[in-house]
Tab-separated table of C-alpha atoms in Angstrom:
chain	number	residue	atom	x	y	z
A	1	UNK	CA	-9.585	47.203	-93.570
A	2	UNK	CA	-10.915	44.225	-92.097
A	3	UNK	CA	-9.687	43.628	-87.957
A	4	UNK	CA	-9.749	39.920	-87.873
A	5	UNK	CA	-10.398	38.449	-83.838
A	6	UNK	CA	-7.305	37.912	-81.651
A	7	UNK	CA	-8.915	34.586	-81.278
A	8	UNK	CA	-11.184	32.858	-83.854
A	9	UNK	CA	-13.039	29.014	-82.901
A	10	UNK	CA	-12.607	26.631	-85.065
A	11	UNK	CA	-16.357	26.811	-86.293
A	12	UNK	CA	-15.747	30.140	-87.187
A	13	UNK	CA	-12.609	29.839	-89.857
A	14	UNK	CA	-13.432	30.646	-93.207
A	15	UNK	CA	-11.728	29.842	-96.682
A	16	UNK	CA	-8.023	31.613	-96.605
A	17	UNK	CA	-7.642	31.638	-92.708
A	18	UNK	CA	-4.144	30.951	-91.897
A	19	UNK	CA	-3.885	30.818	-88.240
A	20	UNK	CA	-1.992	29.193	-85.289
A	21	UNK	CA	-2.598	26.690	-82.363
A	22	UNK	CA	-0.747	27.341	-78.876
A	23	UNK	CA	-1.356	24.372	-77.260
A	24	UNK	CA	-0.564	23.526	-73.407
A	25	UNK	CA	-2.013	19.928	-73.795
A	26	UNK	CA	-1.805	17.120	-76.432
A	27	UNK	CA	-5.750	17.123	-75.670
A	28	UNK	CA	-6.187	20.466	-76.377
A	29	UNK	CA	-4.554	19.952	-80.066
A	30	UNK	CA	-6.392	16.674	-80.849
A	31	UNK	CA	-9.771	18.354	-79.987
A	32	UNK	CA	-9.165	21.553	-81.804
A	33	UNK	CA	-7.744	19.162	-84.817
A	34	UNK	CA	-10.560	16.921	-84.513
A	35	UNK	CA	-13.130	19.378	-84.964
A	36	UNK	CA	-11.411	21.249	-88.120
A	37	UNK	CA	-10.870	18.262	-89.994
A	38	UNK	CA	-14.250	16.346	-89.150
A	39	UNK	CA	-16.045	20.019	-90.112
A	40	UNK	CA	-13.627	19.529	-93.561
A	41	UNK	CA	-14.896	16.044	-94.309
A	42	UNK	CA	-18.513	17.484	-94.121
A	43	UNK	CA	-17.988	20.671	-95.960
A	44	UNK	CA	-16.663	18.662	-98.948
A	45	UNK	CA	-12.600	19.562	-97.688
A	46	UNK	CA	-9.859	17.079	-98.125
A	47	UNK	CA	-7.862	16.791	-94.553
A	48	UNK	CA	-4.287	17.163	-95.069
A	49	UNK	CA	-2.200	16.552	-92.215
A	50	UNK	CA	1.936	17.241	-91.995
A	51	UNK	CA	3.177	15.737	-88.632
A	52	UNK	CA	6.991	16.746	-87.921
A	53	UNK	CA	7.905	12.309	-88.326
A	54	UNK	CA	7.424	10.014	-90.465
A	55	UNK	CA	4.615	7.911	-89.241
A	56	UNK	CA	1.768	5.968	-90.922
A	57	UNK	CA	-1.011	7.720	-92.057
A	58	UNK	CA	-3.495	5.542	-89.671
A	59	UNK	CA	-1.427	6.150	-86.509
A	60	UNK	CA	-1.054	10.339	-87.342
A	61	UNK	CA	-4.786	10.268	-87.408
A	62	UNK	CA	-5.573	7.932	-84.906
A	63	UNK	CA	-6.914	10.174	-82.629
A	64	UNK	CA	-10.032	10.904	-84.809
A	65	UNK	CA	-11.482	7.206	-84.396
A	66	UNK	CA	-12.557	8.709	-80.717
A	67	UNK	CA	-15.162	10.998	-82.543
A	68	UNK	CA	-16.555	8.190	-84.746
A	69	UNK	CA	-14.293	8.732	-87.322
A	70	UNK	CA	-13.693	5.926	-89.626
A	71	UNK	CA	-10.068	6.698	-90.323
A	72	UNK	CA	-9.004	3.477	-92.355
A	73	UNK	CA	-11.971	4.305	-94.768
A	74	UNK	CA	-11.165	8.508	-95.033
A	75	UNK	CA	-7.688	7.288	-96.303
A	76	UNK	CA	-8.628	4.632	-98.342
A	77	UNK	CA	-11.294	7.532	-100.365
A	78	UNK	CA	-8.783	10.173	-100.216
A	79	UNK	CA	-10.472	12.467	-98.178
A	80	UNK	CA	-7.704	12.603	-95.060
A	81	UNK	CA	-4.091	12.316	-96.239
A	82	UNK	CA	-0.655	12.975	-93.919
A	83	UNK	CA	2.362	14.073	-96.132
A	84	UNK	CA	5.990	13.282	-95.034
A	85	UNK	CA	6.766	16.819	-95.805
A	86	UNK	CA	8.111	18.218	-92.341
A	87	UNK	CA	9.543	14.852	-91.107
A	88	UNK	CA	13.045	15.797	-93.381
A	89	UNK	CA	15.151	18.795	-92.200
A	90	UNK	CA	14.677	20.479	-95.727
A	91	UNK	CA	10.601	20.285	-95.199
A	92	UNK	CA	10.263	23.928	-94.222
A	93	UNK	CA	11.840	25.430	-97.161
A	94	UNK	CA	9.354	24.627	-100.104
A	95	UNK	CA	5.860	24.136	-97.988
A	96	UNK	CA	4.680	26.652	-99.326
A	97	UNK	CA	5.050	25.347	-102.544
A	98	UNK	CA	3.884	21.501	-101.412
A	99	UNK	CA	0.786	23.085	-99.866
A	100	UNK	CA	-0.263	25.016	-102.957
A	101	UNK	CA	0.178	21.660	-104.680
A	102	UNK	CA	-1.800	19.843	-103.148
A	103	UNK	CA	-4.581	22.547	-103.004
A	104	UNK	CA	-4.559	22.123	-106.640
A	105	UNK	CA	-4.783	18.341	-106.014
A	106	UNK	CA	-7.474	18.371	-103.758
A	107	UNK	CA	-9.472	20.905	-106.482
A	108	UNK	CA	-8.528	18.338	-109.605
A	109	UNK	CA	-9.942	15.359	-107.623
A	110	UNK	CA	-13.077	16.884	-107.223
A	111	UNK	CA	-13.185	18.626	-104.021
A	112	UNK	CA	-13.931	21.872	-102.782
A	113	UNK	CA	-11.072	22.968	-101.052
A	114	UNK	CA	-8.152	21.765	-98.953
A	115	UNK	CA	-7.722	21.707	-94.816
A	116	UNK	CA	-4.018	21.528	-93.898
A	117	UNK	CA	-2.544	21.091	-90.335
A	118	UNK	CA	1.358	21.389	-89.915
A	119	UNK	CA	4.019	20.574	-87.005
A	120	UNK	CA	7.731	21.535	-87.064
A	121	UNK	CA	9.757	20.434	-84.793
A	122	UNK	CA	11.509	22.955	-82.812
A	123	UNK	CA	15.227	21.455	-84.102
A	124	UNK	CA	14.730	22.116	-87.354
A	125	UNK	CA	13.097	25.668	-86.624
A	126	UNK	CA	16.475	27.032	-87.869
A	127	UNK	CA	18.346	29.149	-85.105
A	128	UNK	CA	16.598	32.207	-83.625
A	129	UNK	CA	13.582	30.061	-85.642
A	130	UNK	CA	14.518	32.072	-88.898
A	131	UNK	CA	13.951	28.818	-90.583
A	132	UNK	CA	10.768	28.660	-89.712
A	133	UNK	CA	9.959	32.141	-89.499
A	134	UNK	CA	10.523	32.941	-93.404
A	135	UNK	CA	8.318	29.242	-94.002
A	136	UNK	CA	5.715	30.772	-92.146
A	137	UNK	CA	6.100	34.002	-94.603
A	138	UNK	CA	5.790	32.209	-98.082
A	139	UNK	CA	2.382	30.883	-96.657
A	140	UNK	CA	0.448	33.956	-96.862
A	141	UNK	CA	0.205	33.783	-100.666
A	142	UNK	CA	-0.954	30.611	-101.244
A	143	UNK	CA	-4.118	31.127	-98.393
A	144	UNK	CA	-4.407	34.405	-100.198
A	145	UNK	CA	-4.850	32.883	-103.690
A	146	UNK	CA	-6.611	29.453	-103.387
A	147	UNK	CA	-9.365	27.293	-101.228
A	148	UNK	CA	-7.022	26.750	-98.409
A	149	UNK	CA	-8.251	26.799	-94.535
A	150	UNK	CA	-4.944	25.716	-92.434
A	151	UNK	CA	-3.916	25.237	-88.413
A	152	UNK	CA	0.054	25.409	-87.765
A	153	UNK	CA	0.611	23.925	-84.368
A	154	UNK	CA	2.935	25.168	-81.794
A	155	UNK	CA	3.304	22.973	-78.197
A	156	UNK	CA	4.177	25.629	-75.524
A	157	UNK	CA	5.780	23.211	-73.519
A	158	UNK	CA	8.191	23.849	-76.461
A	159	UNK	CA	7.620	27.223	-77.118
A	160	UNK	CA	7.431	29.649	-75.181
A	161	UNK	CA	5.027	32.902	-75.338
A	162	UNK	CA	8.030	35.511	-76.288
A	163	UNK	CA	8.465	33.012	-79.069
A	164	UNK	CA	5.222	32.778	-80.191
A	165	UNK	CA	4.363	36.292	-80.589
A	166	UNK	CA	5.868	37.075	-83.545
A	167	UNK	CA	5.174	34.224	-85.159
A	168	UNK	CA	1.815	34.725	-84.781
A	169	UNK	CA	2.194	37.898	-85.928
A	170	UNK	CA	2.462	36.072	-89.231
A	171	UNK	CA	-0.967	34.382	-89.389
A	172	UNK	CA	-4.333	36.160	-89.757
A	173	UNK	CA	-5.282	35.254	-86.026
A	174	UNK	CA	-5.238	32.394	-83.628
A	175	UNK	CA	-6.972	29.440	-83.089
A	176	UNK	CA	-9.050	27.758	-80.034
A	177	UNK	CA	-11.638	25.142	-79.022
A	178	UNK	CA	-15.331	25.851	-80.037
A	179	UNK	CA	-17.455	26.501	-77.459
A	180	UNK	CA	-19.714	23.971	-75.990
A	181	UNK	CA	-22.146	26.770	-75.690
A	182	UNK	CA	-22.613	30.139	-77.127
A	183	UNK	CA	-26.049	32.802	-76.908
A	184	UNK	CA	-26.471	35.954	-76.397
A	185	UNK	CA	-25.441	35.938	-72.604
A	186	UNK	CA	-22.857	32.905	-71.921
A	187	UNK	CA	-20.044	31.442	-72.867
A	188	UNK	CA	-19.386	27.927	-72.295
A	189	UNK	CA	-15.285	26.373	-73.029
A	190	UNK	CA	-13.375	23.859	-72.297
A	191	UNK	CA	-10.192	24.421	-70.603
A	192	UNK	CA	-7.385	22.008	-70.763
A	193	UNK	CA	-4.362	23.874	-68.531
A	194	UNK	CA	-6.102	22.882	-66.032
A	195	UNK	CA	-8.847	20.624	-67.424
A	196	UNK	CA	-11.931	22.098	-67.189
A	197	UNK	CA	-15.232	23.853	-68.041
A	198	UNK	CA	-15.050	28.294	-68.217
A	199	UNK	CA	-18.492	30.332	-68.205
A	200	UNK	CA	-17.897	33.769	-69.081
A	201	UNK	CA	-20.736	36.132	-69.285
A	202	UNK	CA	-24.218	35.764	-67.386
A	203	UNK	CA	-26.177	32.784	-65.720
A	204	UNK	CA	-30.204	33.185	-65.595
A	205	UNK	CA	-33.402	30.410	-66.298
A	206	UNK	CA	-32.954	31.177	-69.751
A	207	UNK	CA	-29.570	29.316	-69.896
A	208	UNK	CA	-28.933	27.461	-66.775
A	209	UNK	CA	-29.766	24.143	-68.808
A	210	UNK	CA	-26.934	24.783	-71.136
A	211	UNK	CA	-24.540	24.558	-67.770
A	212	UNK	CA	-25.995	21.190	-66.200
A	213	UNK	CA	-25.634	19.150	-69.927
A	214	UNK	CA	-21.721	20.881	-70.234
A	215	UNK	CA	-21.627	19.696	-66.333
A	216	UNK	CA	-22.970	16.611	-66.948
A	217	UNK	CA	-20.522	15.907	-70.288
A	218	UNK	CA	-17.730	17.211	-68.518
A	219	UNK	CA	-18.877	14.545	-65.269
A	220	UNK	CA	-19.123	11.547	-68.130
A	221	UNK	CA	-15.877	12.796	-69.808
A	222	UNK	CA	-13.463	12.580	-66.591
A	223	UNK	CA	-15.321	9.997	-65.725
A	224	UNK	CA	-14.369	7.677	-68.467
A	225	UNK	CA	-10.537	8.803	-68.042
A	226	UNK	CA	-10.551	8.238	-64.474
A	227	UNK	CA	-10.501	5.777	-61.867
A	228	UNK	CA	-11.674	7.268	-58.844
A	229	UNK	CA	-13.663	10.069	-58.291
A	230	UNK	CA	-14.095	13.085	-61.281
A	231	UNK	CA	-12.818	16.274	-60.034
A	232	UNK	CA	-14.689	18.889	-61.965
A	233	UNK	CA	-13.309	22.175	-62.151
A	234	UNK	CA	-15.305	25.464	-63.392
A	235	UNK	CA	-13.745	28.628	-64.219
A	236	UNK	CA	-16.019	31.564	-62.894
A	237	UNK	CA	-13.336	34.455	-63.383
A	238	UNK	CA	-15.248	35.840	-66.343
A	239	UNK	CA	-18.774	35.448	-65.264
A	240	UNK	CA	-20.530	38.823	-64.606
A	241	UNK	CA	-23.887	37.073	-63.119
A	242	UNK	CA	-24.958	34.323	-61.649
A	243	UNK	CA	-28.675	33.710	-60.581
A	244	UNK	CA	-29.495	31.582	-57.418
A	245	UNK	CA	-31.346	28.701	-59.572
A	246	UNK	CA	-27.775	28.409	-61.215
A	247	UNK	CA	-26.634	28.252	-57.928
A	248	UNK	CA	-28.718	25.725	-56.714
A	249	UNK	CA	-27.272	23.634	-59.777
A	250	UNK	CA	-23.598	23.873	-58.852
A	251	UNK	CA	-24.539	22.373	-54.982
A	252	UNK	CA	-26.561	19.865	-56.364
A	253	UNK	CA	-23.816	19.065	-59.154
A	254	UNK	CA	-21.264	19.096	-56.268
A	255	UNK	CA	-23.620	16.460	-54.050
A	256	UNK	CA	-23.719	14.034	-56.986
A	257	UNK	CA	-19.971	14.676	-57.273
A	258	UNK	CA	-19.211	13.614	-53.855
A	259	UNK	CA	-21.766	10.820	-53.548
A	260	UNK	CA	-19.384	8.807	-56.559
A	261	UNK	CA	-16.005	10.555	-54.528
A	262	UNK	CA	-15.565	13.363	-56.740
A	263	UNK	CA	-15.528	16.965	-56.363
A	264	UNK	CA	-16.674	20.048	-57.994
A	265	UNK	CA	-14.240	23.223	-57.722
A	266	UNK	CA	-14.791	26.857	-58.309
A	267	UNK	CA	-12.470	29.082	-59.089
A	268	UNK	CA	-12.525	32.875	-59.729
A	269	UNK	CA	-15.736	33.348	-57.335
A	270	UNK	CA	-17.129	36.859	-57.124
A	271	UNK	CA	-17.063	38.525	-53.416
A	272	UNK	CA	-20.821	39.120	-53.653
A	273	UNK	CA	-21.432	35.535	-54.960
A	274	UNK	CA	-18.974	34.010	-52.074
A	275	UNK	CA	-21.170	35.784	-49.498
A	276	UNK	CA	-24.413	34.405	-50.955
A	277	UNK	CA	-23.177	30.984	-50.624
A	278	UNK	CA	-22.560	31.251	-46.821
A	279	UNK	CA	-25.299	33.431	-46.413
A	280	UNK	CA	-26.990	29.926	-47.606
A	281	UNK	CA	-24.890	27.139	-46.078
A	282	UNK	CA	-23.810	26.583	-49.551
A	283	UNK	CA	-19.846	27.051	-48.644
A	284	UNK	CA	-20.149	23.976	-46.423
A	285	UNK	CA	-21.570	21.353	-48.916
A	286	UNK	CA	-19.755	18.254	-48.941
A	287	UNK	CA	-17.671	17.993	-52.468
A	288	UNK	CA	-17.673	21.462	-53.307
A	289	UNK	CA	-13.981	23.045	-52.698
A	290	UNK	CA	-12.950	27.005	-53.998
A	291	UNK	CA	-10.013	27.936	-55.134
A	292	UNK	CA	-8.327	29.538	-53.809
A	293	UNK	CA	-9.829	28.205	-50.545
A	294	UNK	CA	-9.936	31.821	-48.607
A	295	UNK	CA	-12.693	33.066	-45.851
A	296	UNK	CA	-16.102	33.498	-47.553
A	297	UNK	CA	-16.493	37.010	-46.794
């Protein structure tokens, strides 16, 4: 039997995947969106979107324009569409049914397959979410049978974890961010509770330049959002090793950072890295903060 990945990327979902979106952030859920229906419109997918209201196609998919995405145009050819479907209370009880119709749909006008994304609000979840619950059920089939890829999004400032669990217990995996850099060594995501950049893995010459452009993006990024300085924040929990060139870049990031008022923060710094970096002075550098602060040692 196949073990499908706790968590998948959106790059890597295949024809059938069924899986769900946590999201902490309405950023978070317009990037992972953004990338699964912009890889649909390029793979020869129709984009089907079911927001839980009733609101006009252009404003539902508004937030694609920000990746160069000619929304007004997609709608006009067919190729995005939003369906009313989960705005009414009854919405939840035929889906499946409304999604393996339009799968058809999609095939009959010529395309290859059919990317949906679906929101329920939590009222009409149905109590103890048994509503939603048996909804969630009746999908399996219809991934199962035809050229379906499809996201269900669930806000956790909705619900909660406990709640989540077994509902996600009914997809074939969850769903994340792609990375803004993957090799053999290191892992580069975007974090969004807090906002943010994550390396997981190792740091050498061979890879260092993949950091300073997701740096540098990241920089431009909160730049653009924000009026005073950009307060960068990197994620080092998961990173095994760090070389000192890679070093070197972070202090040198953090300069430029505070030269425009901004700062660069670490968190989840390795002991042995933490005494390297006042070993070298480096724990003093104006616009580079740690979190939490603590004694170097």
């Amino acid at each position: 039997m196949t073990v499908v990945p706790a968590l998948r990327t959106v790059g890597q979902m295949r024809q059938g995947d069924h899986l769900l979106l946590g999201y902490d952030t309405d950023e978070e859920r317009d990037t992972v969106l953004a990338a699964f229906l912009l890889d649909g419109l390029a793979s020869g997918h129709r984009g089907l979107v079911l927001p839980p209201a009733d609101i006009p196609a252009g404003v539902a998919l508004s937030f694609l324009e920000a990746h160069g995405c000619r929304v007004d145009e997609e709608i006009a050819t067919g190729r995005l569409c939003v369906d009313p479907q989960l705005a009414v209370p009854e919405g939840l009880w035929d889906l499946d049914e409304a999604i393996r119709r339009e799968a058809r749909r999609a095939v009959g006008d010529g395309f290859l397959g059919l990317r949906v994304c679906t929101e329920v609000l939590r009222a009409r979840a149905g109590k103890g979410l048994k509503t939603l619950h048996d909804s969630e059920l009746l999908l399996d089939p219809v991934f199962a049978s035809l050229p379906v890829l499809g996201i269900c999004q669930y806000d956790r400032r909705v619900f909660d974890e406990a709640e989540l669990v077994p509902i996600a217990g009914l997809h074939h995996g969850r769903v994340g961010a792609d990375a803004v850099w993957r090799d053999e060594l290191l892992a580069i995501t975007r974090t969004f509770a807090p906002p943010g950049l994550a390396l997981a893995g190792e740091v050498d010459e061979t890879n260092v330049t993949a950091v300073a452009r997701a740096l540098h993006a990241e920089t431009a990024r909160v730049g653009a959002r924000t009026a005073g300085g950009a307060r960068i924040r990197l994620d080092l929990h998961d990173l095994r090793f760090i070389d000192v060139g890679a070093l070197r870049l972070l202090v040198f990031t953090a300069l430029g950072l505070y030269a425009s008022g901004g700062t660069l923060v670490l968190t989840g710094v390795a002991p042995h890295v933490r005494r390297v970096m006042r070993v070298a002075g480096w724990d003093r550098v104006p616009g580079l903060r740690f979190e939490p602060p603590g004694e170097l040692s």
